[in-house]
CSV table of C-alpha atoms in Angstrom, one decimal:
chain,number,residue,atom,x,y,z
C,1,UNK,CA,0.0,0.0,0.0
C,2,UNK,CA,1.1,3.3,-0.9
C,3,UNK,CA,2.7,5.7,2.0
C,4,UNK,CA,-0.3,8.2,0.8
C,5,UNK,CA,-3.0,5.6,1.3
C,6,UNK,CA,-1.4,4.9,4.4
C,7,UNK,CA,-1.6,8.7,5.7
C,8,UNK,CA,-4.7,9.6,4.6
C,9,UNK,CA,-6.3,6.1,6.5
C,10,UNK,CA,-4.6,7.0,9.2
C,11,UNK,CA,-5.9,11.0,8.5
C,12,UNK,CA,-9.7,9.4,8.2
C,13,UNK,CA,-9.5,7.4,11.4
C,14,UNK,CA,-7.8,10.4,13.3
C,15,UNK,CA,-10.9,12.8,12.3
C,16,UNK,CA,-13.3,9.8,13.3
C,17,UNK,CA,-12.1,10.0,16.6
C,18,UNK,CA,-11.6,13.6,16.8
C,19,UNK,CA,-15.5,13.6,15.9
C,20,UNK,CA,-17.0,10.9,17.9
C,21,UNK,CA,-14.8,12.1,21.0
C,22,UNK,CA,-14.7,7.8,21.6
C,23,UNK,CA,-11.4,8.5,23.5
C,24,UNK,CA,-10.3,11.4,25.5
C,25,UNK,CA,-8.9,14.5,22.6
C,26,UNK,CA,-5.2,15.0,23.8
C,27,UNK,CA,-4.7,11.2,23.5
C,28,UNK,CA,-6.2,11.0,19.8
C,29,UNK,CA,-4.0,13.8,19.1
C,30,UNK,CA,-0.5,12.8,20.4
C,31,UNK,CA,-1.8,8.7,18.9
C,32,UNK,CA,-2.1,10.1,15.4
C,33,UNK,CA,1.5,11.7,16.1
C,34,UNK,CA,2.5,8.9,17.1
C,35,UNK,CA,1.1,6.8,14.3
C,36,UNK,CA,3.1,9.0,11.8
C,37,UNK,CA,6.2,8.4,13.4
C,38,UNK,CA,5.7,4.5,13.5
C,39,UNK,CA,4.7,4.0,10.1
C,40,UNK,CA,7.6,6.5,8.9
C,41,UNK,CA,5.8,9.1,7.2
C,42,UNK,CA,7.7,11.7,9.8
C,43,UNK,CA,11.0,11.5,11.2
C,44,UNK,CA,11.0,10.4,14.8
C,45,UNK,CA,12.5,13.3,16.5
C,46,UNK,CA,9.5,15.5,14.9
C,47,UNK,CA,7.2,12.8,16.4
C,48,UNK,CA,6.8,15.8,19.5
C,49,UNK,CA,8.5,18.2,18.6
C,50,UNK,CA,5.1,20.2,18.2
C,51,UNK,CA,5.0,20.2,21.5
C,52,UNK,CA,8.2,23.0,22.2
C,53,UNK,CA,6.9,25.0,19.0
C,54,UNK,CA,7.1,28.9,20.6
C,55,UNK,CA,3.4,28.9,19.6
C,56,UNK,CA,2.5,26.1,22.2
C,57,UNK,CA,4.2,27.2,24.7
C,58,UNK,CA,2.4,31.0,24.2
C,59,UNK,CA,-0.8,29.7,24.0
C,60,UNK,CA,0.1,27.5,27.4
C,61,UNK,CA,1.3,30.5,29.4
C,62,UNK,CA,-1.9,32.6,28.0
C,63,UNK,CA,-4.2,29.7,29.3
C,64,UNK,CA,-2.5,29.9,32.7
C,65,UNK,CA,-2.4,33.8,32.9
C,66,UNK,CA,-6.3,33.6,31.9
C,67,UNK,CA,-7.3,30.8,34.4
C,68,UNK,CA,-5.8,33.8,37.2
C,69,UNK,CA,-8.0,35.9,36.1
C,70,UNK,CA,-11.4,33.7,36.0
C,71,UNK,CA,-10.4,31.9,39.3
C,72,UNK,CA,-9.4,35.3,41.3
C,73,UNK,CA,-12.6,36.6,39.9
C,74,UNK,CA,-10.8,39.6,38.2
C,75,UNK,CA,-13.2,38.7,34.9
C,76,UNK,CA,-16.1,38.3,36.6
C,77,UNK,CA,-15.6,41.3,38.8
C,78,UNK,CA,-15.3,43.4,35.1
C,79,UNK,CA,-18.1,41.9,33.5
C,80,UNK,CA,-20.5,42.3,36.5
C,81,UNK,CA,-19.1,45.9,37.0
C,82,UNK,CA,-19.4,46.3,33.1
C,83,UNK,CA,-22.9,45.0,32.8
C,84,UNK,CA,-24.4,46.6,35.3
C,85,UNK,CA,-23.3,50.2,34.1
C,86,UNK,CA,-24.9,50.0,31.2
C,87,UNK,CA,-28.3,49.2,32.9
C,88,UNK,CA,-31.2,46.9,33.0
C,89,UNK,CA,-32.8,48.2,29.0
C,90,UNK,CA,-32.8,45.2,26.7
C,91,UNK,CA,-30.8,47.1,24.2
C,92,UNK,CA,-28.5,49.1,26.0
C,93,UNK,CA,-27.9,45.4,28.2
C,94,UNK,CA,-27.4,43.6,25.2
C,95,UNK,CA,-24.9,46.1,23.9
C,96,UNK,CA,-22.8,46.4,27.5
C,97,UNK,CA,-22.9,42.2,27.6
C,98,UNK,CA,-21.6,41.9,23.8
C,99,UNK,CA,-18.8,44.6,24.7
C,100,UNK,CA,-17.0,43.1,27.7
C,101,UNK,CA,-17.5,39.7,25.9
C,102,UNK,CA,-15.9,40.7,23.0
C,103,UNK,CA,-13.4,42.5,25.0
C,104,UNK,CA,-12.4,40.0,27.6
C,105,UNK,CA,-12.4,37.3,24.7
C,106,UNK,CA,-10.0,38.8,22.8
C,107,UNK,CA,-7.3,37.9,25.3
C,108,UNK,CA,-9.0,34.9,27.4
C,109,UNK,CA,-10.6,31.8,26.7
C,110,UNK,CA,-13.9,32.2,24.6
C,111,UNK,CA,-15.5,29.5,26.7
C,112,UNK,CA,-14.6,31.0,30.0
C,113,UNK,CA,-15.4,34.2,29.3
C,114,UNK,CA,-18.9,32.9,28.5
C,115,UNK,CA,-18.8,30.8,31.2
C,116,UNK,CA,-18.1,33.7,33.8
C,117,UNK,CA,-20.4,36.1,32.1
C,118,UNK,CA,-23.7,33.7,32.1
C,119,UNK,CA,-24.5,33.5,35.9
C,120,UNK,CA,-23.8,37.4,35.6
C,121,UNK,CA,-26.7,37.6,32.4
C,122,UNK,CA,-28.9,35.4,33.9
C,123,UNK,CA,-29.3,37.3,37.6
C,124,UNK,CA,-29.4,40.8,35.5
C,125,UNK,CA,-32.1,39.3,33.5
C,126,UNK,CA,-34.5,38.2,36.1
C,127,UNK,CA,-34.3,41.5,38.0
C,128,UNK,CA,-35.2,43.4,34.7
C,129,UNK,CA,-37.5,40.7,33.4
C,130,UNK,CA,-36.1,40.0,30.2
C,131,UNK,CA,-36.0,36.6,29.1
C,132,UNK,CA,-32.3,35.6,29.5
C,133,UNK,CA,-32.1,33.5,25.9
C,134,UNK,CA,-32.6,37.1,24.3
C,135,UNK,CA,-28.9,37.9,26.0
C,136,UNK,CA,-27.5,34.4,25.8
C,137,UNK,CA,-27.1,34.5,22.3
C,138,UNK,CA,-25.5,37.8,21.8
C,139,UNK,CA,-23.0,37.1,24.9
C,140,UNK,CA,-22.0,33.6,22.8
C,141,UNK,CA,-21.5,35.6,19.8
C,142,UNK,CA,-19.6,38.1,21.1
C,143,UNK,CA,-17.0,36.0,22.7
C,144,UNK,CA,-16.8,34.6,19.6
C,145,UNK,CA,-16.0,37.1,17.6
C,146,UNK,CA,-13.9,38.8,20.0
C,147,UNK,CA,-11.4,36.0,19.8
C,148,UNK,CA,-10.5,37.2,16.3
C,149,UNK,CA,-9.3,40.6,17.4
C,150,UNK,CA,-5.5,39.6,19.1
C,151,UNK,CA,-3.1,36.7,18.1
C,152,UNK,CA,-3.8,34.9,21.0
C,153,UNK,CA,-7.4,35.2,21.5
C,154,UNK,CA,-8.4,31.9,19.1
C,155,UNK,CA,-6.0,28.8,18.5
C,156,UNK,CA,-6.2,29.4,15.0
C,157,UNK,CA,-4.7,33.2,15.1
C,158,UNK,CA,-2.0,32.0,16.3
C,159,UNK,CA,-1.5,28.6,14.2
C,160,UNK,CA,-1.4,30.7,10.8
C,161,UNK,CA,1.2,33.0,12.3
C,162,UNK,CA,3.5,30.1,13.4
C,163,UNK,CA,3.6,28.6,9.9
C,164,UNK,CA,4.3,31.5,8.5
C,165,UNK,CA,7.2,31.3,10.6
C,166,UNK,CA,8.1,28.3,9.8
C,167,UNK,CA,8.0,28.6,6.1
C,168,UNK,CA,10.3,31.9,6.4
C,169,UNK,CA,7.3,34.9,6.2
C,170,UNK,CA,7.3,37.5,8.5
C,171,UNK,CA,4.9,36.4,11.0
C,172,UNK,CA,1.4,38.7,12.3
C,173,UNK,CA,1.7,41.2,15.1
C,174,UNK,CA,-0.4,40.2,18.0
C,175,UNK,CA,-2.7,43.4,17.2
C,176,UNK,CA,-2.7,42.8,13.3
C,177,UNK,CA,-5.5,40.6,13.6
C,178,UNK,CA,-7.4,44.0,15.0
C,179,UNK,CA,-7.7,45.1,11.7
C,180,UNK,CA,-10.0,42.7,10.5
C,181,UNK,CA,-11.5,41.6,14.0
C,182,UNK,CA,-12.6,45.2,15.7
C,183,UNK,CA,-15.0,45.8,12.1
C,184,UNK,CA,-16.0,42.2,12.5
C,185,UNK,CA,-16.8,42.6,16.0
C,186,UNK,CA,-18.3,46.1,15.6
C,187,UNK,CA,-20.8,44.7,12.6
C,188,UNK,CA,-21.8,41.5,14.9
C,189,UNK,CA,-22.8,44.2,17.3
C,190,UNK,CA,-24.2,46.7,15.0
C,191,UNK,CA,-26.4,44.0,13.8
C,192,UNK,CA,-27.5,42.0,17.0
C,193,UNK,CA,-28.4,45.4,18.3
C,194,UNK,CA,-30.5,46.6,15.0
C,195,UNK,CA,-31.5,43.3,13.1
C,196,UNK,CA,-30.4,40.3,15.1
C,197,UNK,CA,-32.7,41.1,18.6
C,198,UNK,CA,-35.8,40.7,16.5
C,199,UNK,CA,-34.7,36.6,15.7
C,200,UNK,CA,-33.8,35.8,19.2
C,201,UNK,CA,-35.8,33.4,20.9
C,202,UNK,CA,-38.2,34.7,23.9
C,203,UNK,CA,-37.5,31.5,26.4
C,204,UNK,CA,-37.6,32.1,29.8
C,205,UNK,CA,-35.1,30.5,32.3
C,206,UNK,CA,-35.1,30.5,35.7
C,207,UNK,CA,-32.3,32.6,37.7
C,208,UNK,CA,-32.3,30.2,40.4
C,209,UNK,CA,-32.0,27.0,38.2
C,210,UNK,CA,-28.6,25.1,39.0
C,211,UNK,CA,-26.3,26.4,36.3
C,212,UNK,CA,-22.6,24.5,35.6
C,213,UNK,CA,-20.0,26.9,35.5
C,214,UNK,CA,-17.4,25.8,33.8
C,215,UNK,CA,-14.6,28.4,35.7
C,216,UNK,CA,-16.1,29.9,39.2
C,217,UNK,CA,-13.8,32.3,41.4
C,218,UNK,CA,-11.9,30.4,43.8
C,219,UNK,CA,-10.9,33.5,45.9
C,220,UNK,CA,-12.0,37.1,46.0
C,221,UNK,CA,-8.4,38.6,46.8
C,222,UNK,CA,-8.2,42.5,45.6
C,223,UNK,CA,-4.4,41.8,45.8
C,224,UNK,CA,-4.3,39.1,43.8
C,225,UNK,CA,-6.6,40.1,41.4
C,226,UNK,CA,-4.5,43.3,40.7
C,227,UNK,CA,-1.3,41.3,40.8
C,228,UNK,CA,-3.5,38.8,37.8
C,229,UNK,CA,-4.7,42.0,35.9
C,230,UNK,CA,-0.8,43.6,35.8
C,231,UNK,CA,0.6,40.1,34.7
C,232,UNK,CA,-1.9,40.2,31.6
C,233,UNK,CA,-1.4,43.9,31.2
């Protein structure tokens, strides 16, 4: 059998896995590197060598420096402080909620800054009586186009940049992306706020209801929650 057949079986069985989720992510990720390596379609020393590219290791320290800021409650402390200054109005809520999403996304994990945000949107929205799926959706779609702003805000930002750099290009700024992500961002808003409000669903979802957080403040120290906010700065 051809080396080609060879990779692209083990290529299809790879993104099988990856989809079905039968075994845990990481280890169908470092098994399909491994795989490679065994059946001599890479070198054995690049088997992990992935694994010390400068673009792991920023995205590693990024995750850690984030995971401070959820788990001193620094992010939530913004986003409730942010929310609640732009007051209880469905429009001028949805607009405050999209804003510190996209903003706190562009640097931290999209799924935790959802995740912190939600409990926020949920208790906000019972007190004014809007029905919190009409500020769910926004908040999901702001962290998600927020992450397109930095380098480091989604996975693959910062993927393109590193092959560039490997194939000898100059590789992006960490605010180039900004150029394409801020209008992005700013038309997501612009439309939630003026077309988008009038599709979202009126469910209505009790504050009190148990709600998983994915990342919950572990401690509510001003000092360290500076000392977290000047390491990101």
């Amino acid at each position: 059998m051809a080396p080609a057949i060879k990779c692209l079986i083990v290529l299809a069985i790879v993104a099988l896995l990856f989809i079905t989720e039968l075994i845990p992510l990481a280890i169908t990720a470092m098994s399909g590197a491994i795989a490679c390596g065994l059946l001599g379609f890479i070198p054995a020393k690049q088997v992990f060598s992935g694994l010390s590219d400068s673009t792991v290791v920023l995205f590693a320290g990024m995750f850690v420096v984030g995971a401070a800021m959820f788990h001193t409650g620094l992010a939530q402390k913004i986003g409730i402080s942010i929310v609640r200054f732009s007051g209880t109005s469905e429009n001028s809520l949805m607009f405050g909620i999209m804003i510190v999403g996209a903003g706190l996304s562009s640097v931290l994990s999209n799924t935790g800054t959802a995740a912190c945000l939600m409990p926020v949107v949920l208790g906000i929205c019972a007190a004014a009586k809007i029905p919190a799926s009409r500020q769910l959706m926004p908040l999901a779609y702001a962290a998600g186009v927020g992450g397109i702003i930095t380098l480091v805000g989604t996975p693959p930002n910062i993927i393109v940049s590193g092959a560039l750099k490997s194939f000898g290009y100059e590789p992006f700024s960490f605010f180039e992306f900004a150029w394409i992500g801020i209008p992005i961002t700013v038309v997501a808003i612009a439309y939630m706020m003026f077309i988008g409000k009038y599709l979202l669903p009126k469910a209505e979802l009790d504050a009190d209801q148990e709600i998983e957080q994915e990342i919950e403040a572990t401690v509510h120290d001003s000092k360290k929650q500076i000392i977290s906010g000047l390491i990101l700065a």
